[in-house]
């Protein structure tokens, strides 16, 4: 479950820009095999008088706070590759605009601390996880589905 909280001044993104950015973020995770419904993007508008960087007003600033649970990084090389992919994906939405400053950080939560609709998510690569992806929703599964498929 990736959870992206995007703090921004109220006028920075239109509804269409928010939708496009949310789809871009969802695609990042869908491309690596996560069901689309795992990805949550929450835009948090903040009044222009409430954003400060270094003690100074920062009205054209966007802050991404990213939590990841469904997948974690095995090593620093994988972390760098993933962050590079994020940079490329975000560029058209923030960097390439030329009028924004932006920053993000990511935290990883231990998988055992995660539930979807009260259900423990299936293990990575299992038949149950593949079904969740296909159906794009959480649903109960049995132990026989929570084993890695050989297909």
PDB file of C-alpha atoms in Angstrom:
ATOM      1  CA  UNK A   1       0.000   0.000   0.000  1.00  0.00           C
ATOM      2  CA  UNK A   2       1.637   3.163  -1.081  1.00  0.00           C
ATOM      3  CA  UNK A   3       0.136   6.224   0.563  1.00  0.00           C
ATOM      4  CA  UNK A   4       1.115   9.549  -0.934  1.00  0.00           C
ATOM      5  CA  UNK A   5       0.153  12.722   0.925  1.00  0.00           C
ATOM      6  CA  UNK A   6       0.756  15.790  -1.193  1.00  0.00           C
ATOM      7  CA  UNK A   7       0.828  19.101   0.662  1.00  0.00           C
ATOM      8  CA  UNK A   8       0.476  22.111  -1.624  1.00  0.00           C
ATOM      9  CA  UNK A   9      -0.749  25.674  -1.704  1.00  0.00           C
ATOM     10  CA  UNK A  10      -4.421  25.744  -2.670  1.00  0.00           C
ATOM     11  CA  UNK A  11      -3.927  27.080  -6.212  1.00  0.00           C
ATOM     12  CA  UNK A  12      -0.930  24.957  -7.247  1.00  0.00           C
ATOM     13  CA  UNK A  13      -2.923  22.105  -8.833  1.00  0.00           C
ATOM     14  CA  UNK A  14      -6.196  22.132 -10.750  1.00  0.00           C
ATOM     15  CA  UNK A  15      -8.529  19.156 -10.389  1.00  0.00           C
ATOM     16  CA  UNK A  16      -7.345  17.886 -13.789  1.00  0.00           C
ATOM     17  CA  UNK A  17      -3.697  18.170 -12.698  1.00  0.00           C
ATOM     18  CA  UNK A  18      -4.453  16.280  -9.478  1.00  0.00           C
ATOM     19  CA  UNK A  19      -6.146  13.506 -11.432  1.00  0.00           C
ATOM     20  CA  UNK A  20      -3.224  13.259 -13.844  1.00  0.00           C
ATOM     21  CA  UNK A  21      -0.675  13.160 -11.015  1.00  0.00           C
ATOM     22  CA  UNK A  22      -2.665  10.515  -9.107  1.00  0.00           C
ATOM     23  CA  UNK A  23      -2.794   8.363 -12.255  1.00  0.00           C
ATOM     24  CA  UNK A  24       0.961   8.781 -12.781  1.00  0.00           C
ATOM     25  CA  UNK A  25       1.665   7.706  -9.195  1.00  0.00           C
ATOM     26  CA  UNK A  26      -0.691   4.721  -9.464  1.00  0.00           C
ATOM     27  CA  UNK A  27       1.009   3.651 -12.706  1.00  0.00           C
ATOM     28  CA  UNK A  28       4.414   3.606 -10.973  1.00  0.00           C
ATOM     29  CA  UNK A  29       3.165   0.873  -8.672  1.00  0.00           C
ATOM     30  CA  UNK A  30       0.940  -0.911 -11.177  1.00  0.00           C
ATOM     31  CA  UNK A  31       3.984  -1.264 -13.455  1.00  0.00           C
ATOM     32  CA  UNK A  32       5.740  -3.285 -10.747  1.00  0.00           C
ATOM     33  CA  UNK A  33       2.753  -5.541 -10.173  1.00  0.00           C
ATOM     34  CA  UNK A  34       0.703  -3.885  -7.436  1.00  0.00           C
ATOM     35  CA  UNK A  35      -3.076  -3.795  -7.792  1.00  0.00           C
ATOM     36  CA  UNK A  36      -4.178  -0.231  -8.585  1.00  0.00           C
ATOM     37  CA  UNK A  37      -6.390  -0.082  -5.481  1.00  0.00           C
ATOM     38  CA  UNK A  38      -3.308  -0.416  -3.266  1.00  0.00           C
ATOM     39  CA  UNK A  39      -2.213   3.107  -4.256  1.00  0.00           C
ATOM     40  CA  UNK A  40      -3.738   5.993  -2.298  1.00  0.00           C
ATOM     41  CA  UNK A  41      -3.029   9.621  -3.177  1.00  0.00           C
ATOM     42  CA  UNK A  42      -4.342  12.376  -0.920  1.00  0.00           C
ATOM     43  CA  UNK A  43      -3.970  16.018  -1.899  1.00  0.00           C
ATOM     44  CA  UNK A  44      -3.836  18.329   1.105  1.00  0.00           C
ATOM     45  CA  UNK A  45      -4.294  21.970   0.139  1.00  0.00           C
ATOM     46  CA  UNK A  46      -2.763  24.482   2.520  1.00  0.00           C
ATOM     47  CA  UNK A  47      -3.439  28.223   2.581  1.00  0.00           C
ATOM     48  CA  UNK A  48      -0.663  30.378   1.135  1.00  0.00           C
ATOM     49  CA  UNK A  49      -0.096  31.954   4.552  1.00  0.00           C
ATOM     50  CA  UNK A  50       0.597  28.543   6.131  1.00  0.00           C
ATOM     51  CA  UNK A  51       3.572  27.269   4.117  1.00  0.00           C
ATOM     52  CA  UNK A  52       7.066  28.270   5.207  1.00  0.00           C
ATOM     53  CA  UNK A  53      10.484  27.010   4.215  1.00  0.00           C
ATOM     54  CA  UNK A  54      13.443  28.219   6.229  1.00  0.00           C
ATOM     55  CA  UNK A  55      11.133  30.607   8.086  1.00  0.00           C
ATOM     56  CA  UNK A  56      10.046  32.336   4.865  1.00  0.00           C
ATOM     57  CA  UNK A  57       6.740  32.052   2.976  1.00  0.00           C
ATOM     58  CA  UNK A  58       6.887  29.334   0.314  1.00  0.00           C
ATOM     59  CA  UNK A  59       3.690  29.575  -1.713  1.00  0.00           C
ATOM     60  CA  UNK A  60       4.916  27.569  -4.703  1.00  0.00           C
ATOM     61  CA  UNK A  61       6.175  24.628  -2.647  1.00  0.00           C
ATOM     62  CA  UNK A  62       4.932  21.036  -2.881  1.00  0.00           C
ATOM     63  CA  UNK A  63       5.780  18.419  -0.239  1.00  0.00           C
ATOM     64  CA  UNK A  64       5.275  14.719  -0.935  1.00  0.00           C
ATOM     65  CA  UNK A  65       5.152  12.362   2.050  1.00  0.00           C
ATOM     66  CA  UNK A  66       5.278   8.773   0.827  1.00  0.00           C
ATOM     67  CA  UNK A  67       4.605   5.637   2.866  1.00  0.00           C
ATOM     68  CA  UNK A  68       5.261   2.217   1.396  1.00  0.00           C
ATOM     69  CA  UNK A  69       4.159  -1.104   2.844  1.00  0.00           C
ATOM     70  CA  UNK A  70       3.332  -3.565   0.069  1.00  0.00           C
ATOM     71  CA  UNK A  71       6.942  -3.709  -1.137  1.00  0.00           C
ATOM     72  CA  UNK A  72      10.192  -2.779   0.587  1.00  0.00           C
ATOM     73  CA  UNK A  73      13.688  -2.182  -0.722  1.00  0.00           C
ATOM     74  CA  UNK A  74      16.312  -4.918  -0.611  1.00  0.00           C
ATOM     75  CA  UNK A  75      19.360  -2.651  -0.829  1.00  0.00           C
ATOM     76  CA  UNK A  76      20.576   0.872  -1.578  1.00  0.00           C
ATOM     77  CA  UNK A  77      20.866   0.236  -5.325  1.00  0.00           C
ATOM     78  CA  UNK A  78      17.182  -0.729  -5.494  1.00  0.00           C
ATOM     79  CA  UNK A  79      16.294   2.364  -3.436  1.00  0.00           C
ATOM     80  CA  UNK A  80      18.174   4.620  -5.840  1.00  0.00           C
ATOM     81  CA  UNK A  81      16.561   3.010  -8.880  1.00  0.00           C
ATOM     82  CA  UNK A  82      13.097   3.484  -7.376  1.00  0.00           C
ATOM     83  CA  UNK A  83      13.729   7.114  -6.400  1.00  0.00           C
ATOM     84  CA  UNK A  84      15.042   7.779  -9.912  1.00  0.00           C
ATOM     85  CA  UNK A  85      11.784   6.359 -11.321  1.00  0.00           C
ATOM     86  CA  UNK A  86       9.806   8.617  -9.006  1.00  0.00           C
ATOM     87  CA  UNK A  87      11.824  11.647 -10.134  1.00  0.00           C
ATOM     88  CA  UNK A  88      11.077  10.879 -13.791  1.00  0.00           C
ATOM     89  CA  UNK A  89       7.378  10.319 -13.077  1.00  0.00           C
ATOM     90  CA  UNK A  90       7.005  13.535 -11.058  1.00  0.00           C
ATOM     91  CA  UNK A  91       8.972  15.751 -13.446  1.00  0.00           C
ATOM     92  CA  UNK A  92       6.081  16.723 -15.758  1.00  0.00           C
ATOM     93  CA  UNK A  93       3.887  17.525 -12.764  1.00  0.00           C
ATOM     94  CA  UNK A  94       6.299  19.639 -10.714  1.00  0.00           C
ATOM     95  CA  UNK A  95       9.873  20.034 -11.975  1.00  0.00           C
ATOM     96  CA  UNK A  96       9.091  20.775 -15.620  1.00  0.00           C
ATOM     97  CA  UNK A  97       6.531  23.416 -14.678  1.00  0.00           C
ATOM     98  CA  UNK A  98       9.387  25.665 -13.626  1.00  0.00           C
ATOM     99  CA  UNK A  99       7.346  27.597 -11.061  1.00  0.00           C
ATOM    100  CA  UNK A 100       7.484  25.132  -8.162  1.00  0.00           C
ATOM    101  CA  UNK A 101       9.943  23.930  -5.579  1.00  0.00           C
ATOM    102  CA  UNK A 102       9.284  20.435  -4.310  1.00  0.00           C
ATOM    103  CA  UNK A 103      10.573  17.770  -1.992  1.00  0.00           C
ATOM    104  CA  UNK A 104       9.688  14.253  -0.956  1.00  0.00           C
ATOM    105  CA  UNK A 105      10.653  11.617   1.530  1.00  0.00           C
ATOM    106  CA  UNK A 106       9.640   8.016   1.896  1.00  0.00           C
ATOM    107  CA  UNK A 107       9.164   5.734   4.866  1.00  0.00           C
ATOM    108  CA  UNK A 108       8.689   1.990   4.861  1.00  0.00           C
ATOM    109  CA  UNK A 109       6.210   0.391   7.227  1.00  0.00           C
ATOM    110  CA  UNK A 110       6.565  -3.247   8.213  1.00  0.00           C
ATOM    111  CA  UNK A 111       4.161  -5.407   6.227  1.00  0.00           C
ATOM    112  CA  UNK A 112       2.739  -7.182   9.346  1.00  0.00           C
ATOM    113  CA  UNK A 113       1.331  -3.795  10.451  1.00  0.00           C
ATOM    114  CA  UNK A 114      -0.926  -3.526   7.377  1.00  0.00           C
ATOM    115  CA  UNK A 115      -4.554  -4.526   6.703  1.00  0.00           C
ATOM    116  CA  UNK A 116      -6.911  -3.800   3.778  1.00  0.00           C
ATOM    117  CA  UNK A 117     -10.608  -3.862   4.649  1.00  0.00           C
ATOM    118  CA  UNK A 118      -9.577  -5.788   7.774  1.00  0.00           C
ATOM    119  CA  UNK A 119      -7.842  -8.495   5.718  1.00  0.00           C
ATOM    120  CA  UNK A 120      -4.147  -9.372   5.941  1.00  0.00           C
ATOM    121  CA  UNK A 121      -2.905  -8.785   2.383  1.00  0.00           C
ATOM    122  CA  UNK A 122      -1.669 -11.881   0.576  1.00  0.00           C
ATOM    123  CA  UNK A 123       2.029 -12.579   0.265  1.00  0.00           C
ATOM    124  CA  UNK A 124       3.944 -11.202  -2.722  1.00  0.00           C
ATOM    125  CA  UNK A 125       3.553 -13.212  -5.916  1.00  0.00           C
ATOM    126  CA  UNK A 126       0.824 -15.503  -4.601  1.00  0.00           C
ATOM    127  CA  UNK A 127      -2.324 -16.572  -6.394  1.00  0.00           C
ATOM    128  CA  UNK A 128      -4.338 -14.446  -3.957  1.00  0.00           C
ATOM    129  CA  UNK A 129      -2.290 -11.335  -4.707  1.00  0.00           C
ATOM    130  CA  UNK A 130      -2.693 -11.947  -8.432  1.00  0.00           C
ATOM    131  CA  UNK A 131      -6.454 -12.276  -7.941  1.00  0.00           C
ATOM    132  CA  UNK A 132      -6.548  -9.047  -5.934  1.00  0.00           C
ATOM    133  CA  UNK A 133      -4.752  -7.317  -8.776  1.00  0.00           C
ATOM    134  CA  UNK A 134      -7.071  -8.778 -11.417  1.00  0.00           C
ATOM    135  CA  UNK A 135     -10.210  -7.874  -9.429  1.00  0.00           C
ATOM    136  CA  UNK A 136      -8.713  -4.552  -8.234  1.00  0.00           C
ATOM    137  CA  UNK A 137     -10.129  -5.025  -4.735  1.00  0.00           C
ATOM    138  CA  UNK A 138      -9.467  -6.832  -1.474  1.00  0.00           C
ATOM    139  CA  UNK A 139     -11.319 -10.060  -0.812  1.00  0.00           C
ATOM    140  CA  UNK A 140     -10.916 -13.016   1.535  1.00  0.00           C
ATOM    141  CA  UNK A 141      -8.622 -15.834   0.458  1.00  0.00           C
ATOM    142  CA  UNK A 142      -7.661 -19.242   1.756  1.00  0.00           C
ATOM    143  CA  UNK A 143      -4.261 -20.630   2.694  1.00  0.00           C
ATOM    144  CA  UNK A 144      -4.143 -22.538  -0.611  1.00  0.00           C
ATOM    145  CA  UNK A 145      -4.186 -19.196  -2.494  1.00  0.00           C
ATOM    146  CA  UNK A 146      -1.488 -17.628  -0.343  1.00  0.00           C
ATOM    147  CA  UNK A 147       1.350 -19.591  -1.932  1.00  0.00           C
ATOM    148  CA  UNK A 148       3.549 -18.422  -4.774  1.00  0.00           C
ATOM    149  CA  UNK A 149       2.318 -19.577  -8.140  1.00  0.00           C
ATOM    150  CA  UNK A 150       4.734 -21.292 -10.485  1.00  0.00           C
ATOM    151  CA  UNK A 151       3.176 -19.591 -13.530  1.00  0.00           C
TER     152      UNK A 151
END
